Short mmCIF file of C-alpha atoms in Angstrom, two decimals:
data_model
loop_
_atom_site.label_atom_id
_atom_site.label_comp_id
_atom_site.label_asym_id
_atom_site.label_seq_id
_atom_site.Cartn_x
_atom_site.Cartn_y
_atom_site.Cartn_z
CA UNK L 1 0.00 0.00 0.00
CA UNK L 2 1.22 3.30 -1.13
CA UNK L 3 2.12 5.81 1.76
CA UNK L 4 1.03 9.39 1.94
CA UNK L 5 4.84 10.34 1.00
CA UNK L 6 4.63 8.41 -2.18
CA UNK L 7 0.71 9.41 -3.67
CA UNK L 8 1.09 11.08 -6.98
CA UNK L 9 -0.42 14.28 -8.19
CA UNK L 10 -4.05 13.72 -9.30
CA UNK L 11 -2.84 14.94 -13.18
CA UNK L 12 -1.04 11.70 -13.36
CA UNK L 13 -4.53 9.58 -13.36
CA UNK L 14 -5.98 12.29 -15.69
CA UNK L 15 -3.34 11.49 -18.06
CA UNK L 16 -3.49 7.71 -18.29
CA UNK L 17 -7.18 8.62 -18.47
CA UNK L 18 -6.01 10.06 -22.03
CA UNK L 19 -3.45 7.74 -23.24
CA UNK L 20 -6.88 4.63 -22.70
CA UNK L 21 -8.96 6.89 -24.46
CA UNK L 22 -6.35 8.28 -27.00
CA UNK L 23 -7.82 11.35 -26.19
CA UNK L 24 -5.22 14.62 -26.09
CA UNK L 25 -5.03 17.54 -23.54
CA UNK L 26 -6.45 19.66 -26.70
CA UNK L 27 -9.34 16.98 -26.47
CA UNK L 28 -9.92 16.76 -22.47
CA UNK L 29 -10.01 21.17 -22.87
CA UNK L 30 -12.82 20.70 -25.41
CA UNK L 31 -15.07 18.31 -23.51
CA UNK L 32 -14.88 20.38 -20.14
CA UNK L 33 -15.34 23.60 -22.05
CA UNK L 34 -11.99 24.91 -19.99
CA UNK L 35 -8.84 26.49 -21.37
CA UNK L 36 -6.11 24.41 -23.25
CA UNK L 37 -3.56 26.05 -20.57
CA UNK L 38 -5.52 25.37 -16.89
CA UNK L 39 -5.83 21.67 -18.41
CA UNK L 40 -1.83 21.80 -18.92
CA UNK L 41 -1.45 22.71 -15.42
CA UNK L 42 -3.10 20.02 -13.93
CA UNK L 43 -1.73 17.29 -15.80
CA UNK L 44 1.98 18.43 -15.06
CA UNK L 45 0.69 18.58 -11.04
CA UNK L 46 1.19 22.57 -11.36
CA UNK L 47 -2.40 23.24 -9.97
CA UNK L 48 -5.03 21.26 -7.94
CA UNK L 49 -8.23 19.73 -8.47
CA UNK L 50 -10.78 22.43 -7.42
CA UNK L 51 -14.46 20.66 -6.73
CA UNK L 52 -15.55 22.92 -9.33
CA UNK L 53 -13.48 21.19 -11.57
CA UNK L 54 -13.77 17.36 -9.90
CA UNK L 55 -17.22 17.48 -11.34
CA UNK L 56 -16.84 18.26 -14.40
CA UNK L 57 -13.60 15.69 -14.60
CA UNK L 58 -16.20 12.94 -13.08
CA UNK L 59 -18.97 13.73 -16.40
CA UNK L 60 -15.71 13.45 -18.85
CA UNK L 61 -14.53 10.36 -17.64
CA UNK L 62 -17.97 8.67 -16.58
CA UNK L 63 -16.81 8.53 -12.91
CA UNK L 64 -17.58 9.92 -9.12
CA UNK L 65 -16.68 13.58 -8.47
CA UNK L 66 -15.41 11.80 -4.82
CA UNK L 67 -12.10 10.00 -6.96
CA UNK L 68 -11.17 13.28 -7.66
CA UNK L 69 -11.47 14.74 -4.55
CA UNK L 70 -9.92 11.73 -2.39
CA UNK L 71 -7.30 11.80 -4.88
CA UNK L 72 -6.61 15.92 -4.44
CA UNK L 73 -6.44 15.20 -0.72
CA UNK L 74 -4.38 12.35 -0.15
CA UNK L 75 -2.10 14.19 -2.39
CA UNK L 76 -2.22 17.47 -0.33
CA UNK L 77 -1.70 15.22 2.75
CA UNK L 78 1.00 13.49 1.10
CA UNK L 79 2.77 16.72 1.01
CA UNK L 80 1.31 18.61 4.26
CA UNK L 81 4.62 19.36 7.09
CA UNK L 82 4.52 16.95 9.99
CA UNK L 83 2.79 18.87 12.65
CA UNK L 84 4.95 20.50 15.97
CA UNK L 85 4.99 17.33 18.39
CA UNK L 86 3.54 19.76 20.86
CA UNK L 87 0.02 19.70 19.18
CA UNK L 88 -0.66 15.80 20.12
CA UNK L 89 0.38 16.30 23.81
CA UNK L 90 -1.58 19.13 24.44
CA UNK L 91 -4.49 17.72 22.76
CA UNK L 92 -3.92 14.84 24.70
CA UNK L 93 -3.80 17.32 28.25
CA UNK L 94 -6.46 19.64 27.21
CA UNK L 95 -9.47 17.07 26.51
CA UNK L 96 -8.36 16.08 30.63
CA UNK L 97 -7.95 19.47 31.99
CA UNK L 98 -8.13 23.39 31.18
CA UNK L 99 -4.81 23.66 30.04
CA UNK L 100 -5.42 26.34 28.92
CA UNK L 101 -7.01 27.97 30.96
CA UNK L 102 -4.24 26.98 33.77
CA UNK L 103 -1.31 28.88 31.42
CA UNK L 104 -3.46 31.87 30.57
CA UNK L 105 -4.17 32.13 34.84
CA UNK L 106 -0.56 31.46 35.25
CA UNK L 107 -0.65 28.08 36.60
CA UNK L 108 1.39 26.64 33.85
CA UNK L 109 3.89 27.64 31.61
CA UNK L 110 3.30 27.56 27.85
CA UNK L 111 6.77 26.22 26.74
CA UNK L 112 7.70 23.19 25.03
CA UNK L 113 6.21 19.73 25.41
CA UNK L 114 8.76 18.16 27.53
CA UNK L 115 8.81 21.39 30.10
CA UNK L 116 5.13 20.98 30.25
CA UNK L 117 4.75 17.27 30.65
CA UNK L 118 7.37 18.09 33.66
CA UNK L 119 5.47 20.84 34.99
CA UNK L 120 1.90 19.53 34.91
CA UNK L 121 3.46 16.37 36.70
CA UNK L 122 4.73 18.61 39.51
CA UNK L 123 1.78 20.55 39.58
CA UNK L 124 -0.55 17.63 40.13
CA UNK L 125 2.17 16.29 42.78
CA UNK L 126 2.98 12.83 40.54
CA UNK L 127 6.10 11.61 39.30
CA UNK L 128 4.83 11.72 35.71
CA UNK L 129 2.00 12.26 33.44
CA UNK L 130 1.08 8.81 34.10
CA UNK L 131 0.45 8.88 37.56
CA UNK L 132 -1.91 12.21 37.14
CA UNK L 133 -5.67 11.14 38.15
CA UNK L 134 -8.03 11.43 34.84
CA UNK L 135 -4.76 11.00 32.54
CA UNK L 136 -3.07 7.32 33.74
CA UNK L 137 -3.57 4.87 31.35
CA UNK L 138 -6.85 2.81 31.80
CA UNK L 139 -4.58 -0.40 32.45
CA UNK L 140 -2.51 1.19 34.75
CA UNK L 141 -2.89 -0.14 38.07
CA UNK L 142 -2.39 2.69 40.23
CA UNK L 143 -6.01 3.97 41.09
CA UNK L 144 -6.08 7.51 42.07
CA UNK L 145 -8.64 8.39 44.98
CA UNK L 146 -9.53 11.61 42.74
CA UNK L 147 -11.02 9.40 39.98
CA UNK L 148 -14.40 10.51 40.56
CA UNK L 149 -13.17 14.48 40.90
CA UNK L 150 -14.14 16.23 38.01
CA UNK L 151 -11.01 17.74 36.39
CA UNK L 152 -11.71 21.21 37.11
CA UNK L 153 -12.07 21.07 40.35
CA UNK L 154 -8.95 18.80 40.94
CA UNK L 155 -6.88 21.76 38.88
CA UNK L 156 -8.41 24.13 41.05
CA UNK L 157 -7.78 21.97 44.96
CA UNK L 158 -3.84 21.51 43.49
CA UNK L 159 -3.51 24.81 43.12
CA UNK L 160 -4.68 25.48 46.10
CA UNK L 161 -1.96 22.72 47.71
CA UNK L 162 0.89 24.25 45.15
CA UNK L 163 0.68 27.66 47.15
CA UNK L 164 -0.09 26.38 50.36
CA UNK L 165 3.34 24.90 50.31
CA UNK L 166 4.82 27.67 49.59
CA UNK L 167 3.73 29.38 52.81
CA UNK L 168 5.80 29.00 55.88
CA UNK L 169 3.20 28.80 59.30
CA UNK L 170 4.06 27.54 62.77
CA UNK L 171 2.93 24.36 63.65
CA UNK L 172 -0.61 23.55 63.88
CA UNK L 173 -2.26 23.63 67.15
CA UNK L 174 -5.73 22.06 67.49
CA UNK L 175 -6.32 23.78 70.83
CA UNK L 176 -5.37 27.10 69.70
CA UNK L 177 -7.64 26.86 66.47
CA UNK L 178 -10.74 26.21 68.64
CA UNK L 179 -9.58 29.33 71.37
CA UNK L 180 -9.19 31.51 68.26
CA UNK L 181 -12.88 30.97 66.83
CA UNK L 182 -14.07 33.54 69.79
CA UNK L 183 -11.82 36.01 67.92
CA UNK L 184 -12.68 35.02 64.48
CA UNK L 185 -16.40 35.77 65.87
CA UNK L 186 -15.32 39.11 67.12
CA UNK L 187 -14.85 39.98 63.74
CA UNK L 188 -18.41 39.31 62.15
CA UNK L 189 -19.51 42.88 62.93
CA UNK L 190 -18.03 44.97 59.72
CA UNK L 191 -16.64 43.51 55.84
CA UNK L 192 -12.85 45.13 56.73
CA UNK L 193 -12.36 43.13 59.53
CA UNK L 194 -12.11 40.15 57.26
CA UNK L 195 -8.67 41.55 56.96
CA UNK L 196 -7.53 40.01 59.80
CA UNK L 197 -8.78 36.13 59.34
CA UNK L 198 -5.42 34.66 57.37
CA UNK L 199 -3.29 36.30 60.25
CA UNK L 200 -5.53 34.37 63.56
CA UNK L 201 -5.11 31.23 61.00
CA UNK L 202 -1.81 31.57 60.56
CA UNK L 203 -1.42 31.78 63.97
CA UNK L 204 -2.79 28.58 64.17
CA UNK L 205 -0.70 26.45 61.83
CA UNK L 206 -3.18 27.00 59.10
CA UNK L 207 -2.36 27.52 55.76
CA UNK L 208 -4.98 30.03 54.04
CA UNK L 209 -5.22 30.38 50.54
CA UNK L 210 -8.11 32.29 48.31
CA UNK L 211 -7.62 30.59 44.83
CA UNK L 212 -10.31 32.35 42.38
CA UNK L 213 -12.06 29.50 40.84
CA UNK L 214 -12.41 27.95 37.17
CA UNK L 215 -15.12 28.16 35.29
CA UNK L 216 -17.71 25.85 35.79
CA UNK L 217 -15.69 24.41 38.44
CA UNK L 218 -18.81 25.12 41.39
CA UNK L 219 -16.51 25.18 44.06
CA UNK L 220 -17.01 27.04 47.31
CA UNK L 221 -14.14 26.00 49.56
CA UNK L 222 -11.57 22.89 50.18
CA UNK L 223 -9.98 21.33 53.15
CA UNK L 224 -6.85 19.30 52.54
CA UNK L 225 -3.79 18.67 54.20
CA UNK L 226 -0.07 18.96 53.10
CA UNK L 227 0.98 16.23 55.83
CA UNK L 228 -1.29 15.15 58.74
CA UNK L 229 0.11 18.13 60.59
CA UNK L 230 -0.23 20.79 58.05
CA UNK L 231 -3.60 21.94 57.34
CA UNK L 232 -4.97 23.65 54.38
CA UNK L 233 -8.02 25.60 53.83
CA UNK L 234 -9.15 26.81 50.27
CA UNK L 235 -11.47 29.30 49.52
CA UNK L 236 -12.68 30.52 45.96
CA UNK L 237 -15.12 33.53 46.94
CA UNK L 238 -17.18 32.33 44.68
CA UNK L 239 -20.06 34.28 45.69
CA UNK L 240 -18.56 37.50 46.96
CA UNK L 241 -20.57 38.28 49.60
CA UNK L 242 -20.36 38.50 53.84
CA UNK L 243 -22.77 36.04 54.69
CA UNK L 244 -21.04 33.27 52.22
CA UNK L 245 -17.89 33.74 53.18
CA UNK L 246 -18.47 33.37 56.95
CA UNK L 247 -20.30 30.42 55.98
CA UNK L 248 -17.99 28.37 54.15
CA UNK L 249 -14.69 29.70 56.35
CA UNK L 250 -16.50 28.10 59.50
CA UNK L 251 -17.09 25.02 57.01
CA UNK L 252 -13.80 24.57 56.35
CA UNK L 253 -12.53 25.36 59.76
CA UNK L 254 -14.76 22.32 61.43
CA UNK L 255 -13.27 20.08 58.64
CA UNK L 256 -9.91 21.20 59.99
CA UNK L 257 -10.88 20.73 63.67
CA UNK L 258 -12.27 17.06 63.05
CA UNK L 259 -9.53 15.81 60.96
CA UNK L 260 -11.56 15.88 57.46
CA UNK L 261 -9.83 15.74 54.04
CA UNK L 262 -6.51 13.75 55.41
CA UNK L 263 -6.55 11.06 53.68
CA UNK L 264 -8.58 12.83 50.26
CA UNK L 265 -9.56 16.16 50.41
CA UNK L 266 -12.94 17.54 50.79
CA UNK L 267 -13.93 19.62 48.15
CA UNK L 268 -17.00 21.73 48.62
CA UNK L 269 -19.40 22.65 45.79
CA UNK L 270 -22.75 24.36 46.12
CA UNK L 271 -22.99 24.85 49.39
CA UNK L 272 -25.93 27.50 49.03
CA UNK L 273 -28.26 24.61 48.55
CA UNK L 274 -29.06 21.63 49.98
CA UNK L 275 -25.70 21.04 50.03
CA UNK L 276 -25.55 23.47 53.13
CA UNK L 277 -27.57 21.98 55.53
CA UNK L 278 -28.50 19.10 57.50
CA UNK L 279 -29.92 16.65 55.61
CA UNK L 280 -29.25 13.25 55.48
CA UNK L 281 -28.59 12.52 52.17
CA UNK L 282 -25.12 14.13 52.99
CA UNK L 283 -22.11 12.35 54.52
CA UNK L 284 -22.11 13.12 58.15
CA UNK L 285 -18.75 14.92 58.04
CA UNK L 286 -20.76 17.76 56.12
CA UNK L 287 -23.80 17.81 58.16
CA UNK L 288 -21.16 18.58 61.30
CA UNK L 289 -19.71 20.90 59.08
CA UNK L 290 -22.99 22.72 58.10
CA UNK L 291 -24.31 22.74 61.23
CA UNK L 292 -21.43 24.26 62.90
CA UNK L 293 -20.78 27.18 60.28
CA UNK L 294 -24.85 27.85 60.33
CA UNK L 295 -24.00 28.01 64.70
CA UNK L 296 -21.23 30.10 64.19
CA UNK L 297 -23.03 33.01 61.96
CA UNK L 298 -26.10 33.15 64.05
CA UNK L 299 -26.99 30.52 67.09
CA UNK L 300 -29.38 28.07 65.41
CA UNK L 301 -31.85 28.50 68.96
CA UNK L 302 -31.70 32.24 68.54
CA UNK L 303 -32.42 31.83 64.46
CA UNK L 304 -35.52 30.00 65.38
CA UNK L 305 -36.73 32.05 68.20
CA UNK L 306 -36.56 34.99 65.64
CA UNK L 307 -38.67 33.13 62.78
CA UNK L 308 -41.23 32.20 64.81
CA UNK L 309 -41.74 35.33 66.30
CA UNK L 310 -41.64 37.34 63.26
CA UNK L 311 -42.36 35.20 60.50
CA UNK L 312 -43.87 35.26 57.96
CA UNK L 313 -43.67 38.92 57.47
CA UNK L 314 -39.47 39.65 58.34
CA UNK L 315 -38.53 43.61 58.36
CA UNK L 316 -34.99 45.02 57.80
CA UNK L 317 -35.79 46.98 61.07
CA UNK L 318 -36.12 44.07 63.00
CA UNK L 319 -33.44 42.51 61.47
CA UNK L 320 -30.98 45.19 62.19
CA UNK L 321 -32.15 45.17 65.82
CA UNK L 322 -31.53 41.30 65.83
CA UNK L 323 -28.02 41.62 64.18
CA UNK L 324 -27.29 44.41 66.45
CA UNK L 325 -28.31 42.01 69.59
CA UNK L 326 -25.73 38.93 68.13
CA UNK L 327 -23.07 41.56 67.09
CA UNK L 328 -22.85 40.28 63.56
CA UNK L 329 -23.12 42.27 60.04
CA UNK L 330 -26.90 42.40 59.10
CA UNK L 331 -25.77 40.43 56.07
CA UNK L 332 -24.67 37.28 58.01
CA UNK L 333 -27.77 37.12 59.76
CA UNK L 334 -29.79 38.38 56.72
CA UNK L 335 -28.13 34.88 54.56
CA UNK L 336 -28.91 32.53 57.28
CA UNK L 337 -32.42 33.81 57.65
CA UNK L 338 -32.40 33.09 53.79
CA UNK L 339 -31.65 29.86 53.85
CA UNK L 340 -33.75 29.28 56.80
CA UNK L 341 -37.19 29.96 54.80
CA UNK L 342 -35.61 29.30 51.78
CA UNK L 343 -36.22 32.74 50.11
CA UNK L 344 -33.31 33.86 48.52
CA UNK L 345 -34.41 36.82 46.83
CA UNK L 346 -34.75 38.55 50.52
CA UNK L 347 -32.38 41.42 52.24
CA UNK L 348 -29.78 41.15 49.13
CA UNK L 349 -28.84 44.49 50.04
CA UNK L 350 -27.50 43.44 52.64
CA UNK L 351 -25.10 41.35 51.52
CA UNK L 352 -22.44 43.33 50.97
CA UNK L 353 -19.18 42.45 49.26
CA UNK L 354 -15.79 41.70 51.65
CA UNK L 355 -12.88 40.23 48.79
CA UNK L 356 -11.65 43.86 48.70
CA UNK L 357 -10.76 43.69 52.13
CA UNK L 358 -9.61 39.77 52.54
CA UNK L 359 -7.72 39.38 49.37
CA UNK L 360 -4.79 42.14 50.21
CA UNK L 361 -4.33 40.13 53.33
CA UNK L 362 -4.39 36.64 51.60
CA UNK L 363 -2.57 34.45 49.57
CA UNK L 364 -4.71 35.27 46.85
CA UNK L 365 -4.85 33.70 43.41
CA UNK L 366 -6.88 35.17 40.67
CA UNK L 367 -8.79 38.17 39.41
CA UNK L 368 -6.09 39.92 37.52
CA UNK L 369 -3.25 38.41 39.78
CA UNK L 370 -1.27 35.53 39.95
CA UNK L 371 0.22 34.44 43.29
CA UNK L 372 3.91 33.24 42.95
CA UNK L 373 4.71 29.89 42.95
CA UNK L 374 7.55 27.27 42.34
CA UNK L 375 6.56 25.21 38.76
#
């Protein structure tokens, strides 16, 4: 069988076409109604078959306009440059994993193949390509426990890990993580006092990191560990907004406190759904979660003590007075009443933004900036 390297120009057929009919180029110009000189040009393999003209070859000769055509293109192929060795590799990467998307945030580099095999392999904390969850070989026998993760979201939770190790915290105290949730508390009252959450973590041994997140990725937050002494928590800010954040930073932190995410790490999606509460369709580790992060923004006693007495008619006066009572933002209590009745369309001016005033404070990954990190 002929290889692409070795397929002749189409002209060649055309002529043996001419010499079994005794026909000449003179001849083939008359029947197609085409000039003497274009017919020339084929036949010496100076010009290609246009479709134009594979039809009216195919009504000459008494055959399909498709011999033409295959024949024009396995002779263009024959002839095409091999492509860069690149374009396979990244193919092969991208139909896995937003390559792209990771260079263009600054995740990856976009050099050559070899750098980037390396890199991705150090990114995803493997030895190799190979050993990358959602890109070993279906034989392989290693089975990763993030076989189930969507892609996106693993990208996203190894980022997270990639800049968590490049902080430097003391070492993580258990005891003074739970004494330092009265001061986290403390400050619920105002958005700028976020800025002060990644320092009372740090004090703690834990590694905070605010990784903006990809799209369609879903993801609210993430608690992993580096080693079973070095805890992570992840946070995507996902929905900008007071009430969230407090939310899903109490999340994490009860993950942390009950040794969640040690062995595999528990990525969060969603939680301003069902995913959020207490029901029991959810592992238990996330209904202790929930419930302690719903606790922490407003005391689930004092919640219901407020909705019975005021539902089902709820005014921002009374809710003020409330918030003023717990010592929380209006907006914290205003997204727990929310999700409390299930009306989320409720006090939204309330919930006022606070990634201005975390991010400067944070390791912070996204939105315009990218965080250093070793590749």
């Amino acid at each position: 069988m002929a290889t692409l390297t070795q397929m002749p120009h189409p002209g060649e057929f055309i002529r043996e076409e001419l010499e079994a009919r005794d026909w000449s180029q003179r001849d083939l110009a008359y029947v197609l109604g085409a000039p003497e000189q274009a017919v020339n040009m084929i036949i010496s393999g100076k010009r290609g078959i246009s479709a134009d003209m594979a039809r009216a070859l195919a009504d000459a000769f008494g055959v399909s306009a498709e011999l033409f055509v295959n024949l024009q293109s396995a002779f263009d192929l024959s002839r095409a440059r091999e492509p860069d060795p690149s374009v396979s590799r990244k193919g092969r990467l991208q139909s896995s994993y937003p390559i792209r998307e990771m260079i263009k945030r600054g995740w990856l580099s976009n050099g050559e193949p070899s750098t980037l095999d390396r890199e991705i392999a150090s990114f995803f904390e493997a030895a190799s390509v190979a050993e990358i969850p959602h890109l070993a070989p279906a034989h392989a026998a290693m089975k990763s426990s993030y076989e189930d993760t969507p892609p996106v979201q693993l990208a996203w939770l190894y980022r997270v890990r990639q800049l968590a190790r490049e902080m430097v915290v003391p070492r993580f105290s258990r005891p003074s993580l739970v004494d330092t949730l009265s001061r986290l508390h403390g400050l619920m009252g105002a958005p700028e006092e976020c800025r002060n959450v990644p320092r009372l973590l740090t004090d703690c041994g834990v590694r905070f990191v605010i990784v903006e997140g990809l799209p369609g990725g879903k993801i609210d937050g993430v608690c992993t560990w580096l080693n079973s002494s070095s805890p992570v928590i992840g946070l995507s800010l996902r929905y900008d907004r007071i009430d969230n954040f407090w939310f899903v930073l109490r999340h994490e932190i009860e993950h942390v406190l009950n040794g969640d995410g040690k062995s595999v790490a528990i990525i969060d999606t969603e939680l301003e759904g069902e995913r959020g509460g207490t029901g029991e369709a959810l592992p238990v580790e996330e209904r202790n979660a929930n419930a302690a992060a719903a606790a922490f923004c407003v005391p689930t006693k004092e919640l219901e003590s407020f909705v019975a007495r005021k539902s089902p008619y709820f005014s921002e006066r009374d809710l003020l007075a409330f918030s003023a009572k717990l010592g929380v933002h209006p907006g914290i209590v205003a997204g727990q009443l929310r999700r409390r009745i299930n009306n989320w369309k409720i006090f939204t001016k309330l919930l006022v933004k606070i990634r201005f005033a975390l991010a400067p404070s944070a390791v912070t990954d996204g939105w315009g900036d990218v965080a250093p990190a070793a590749l």
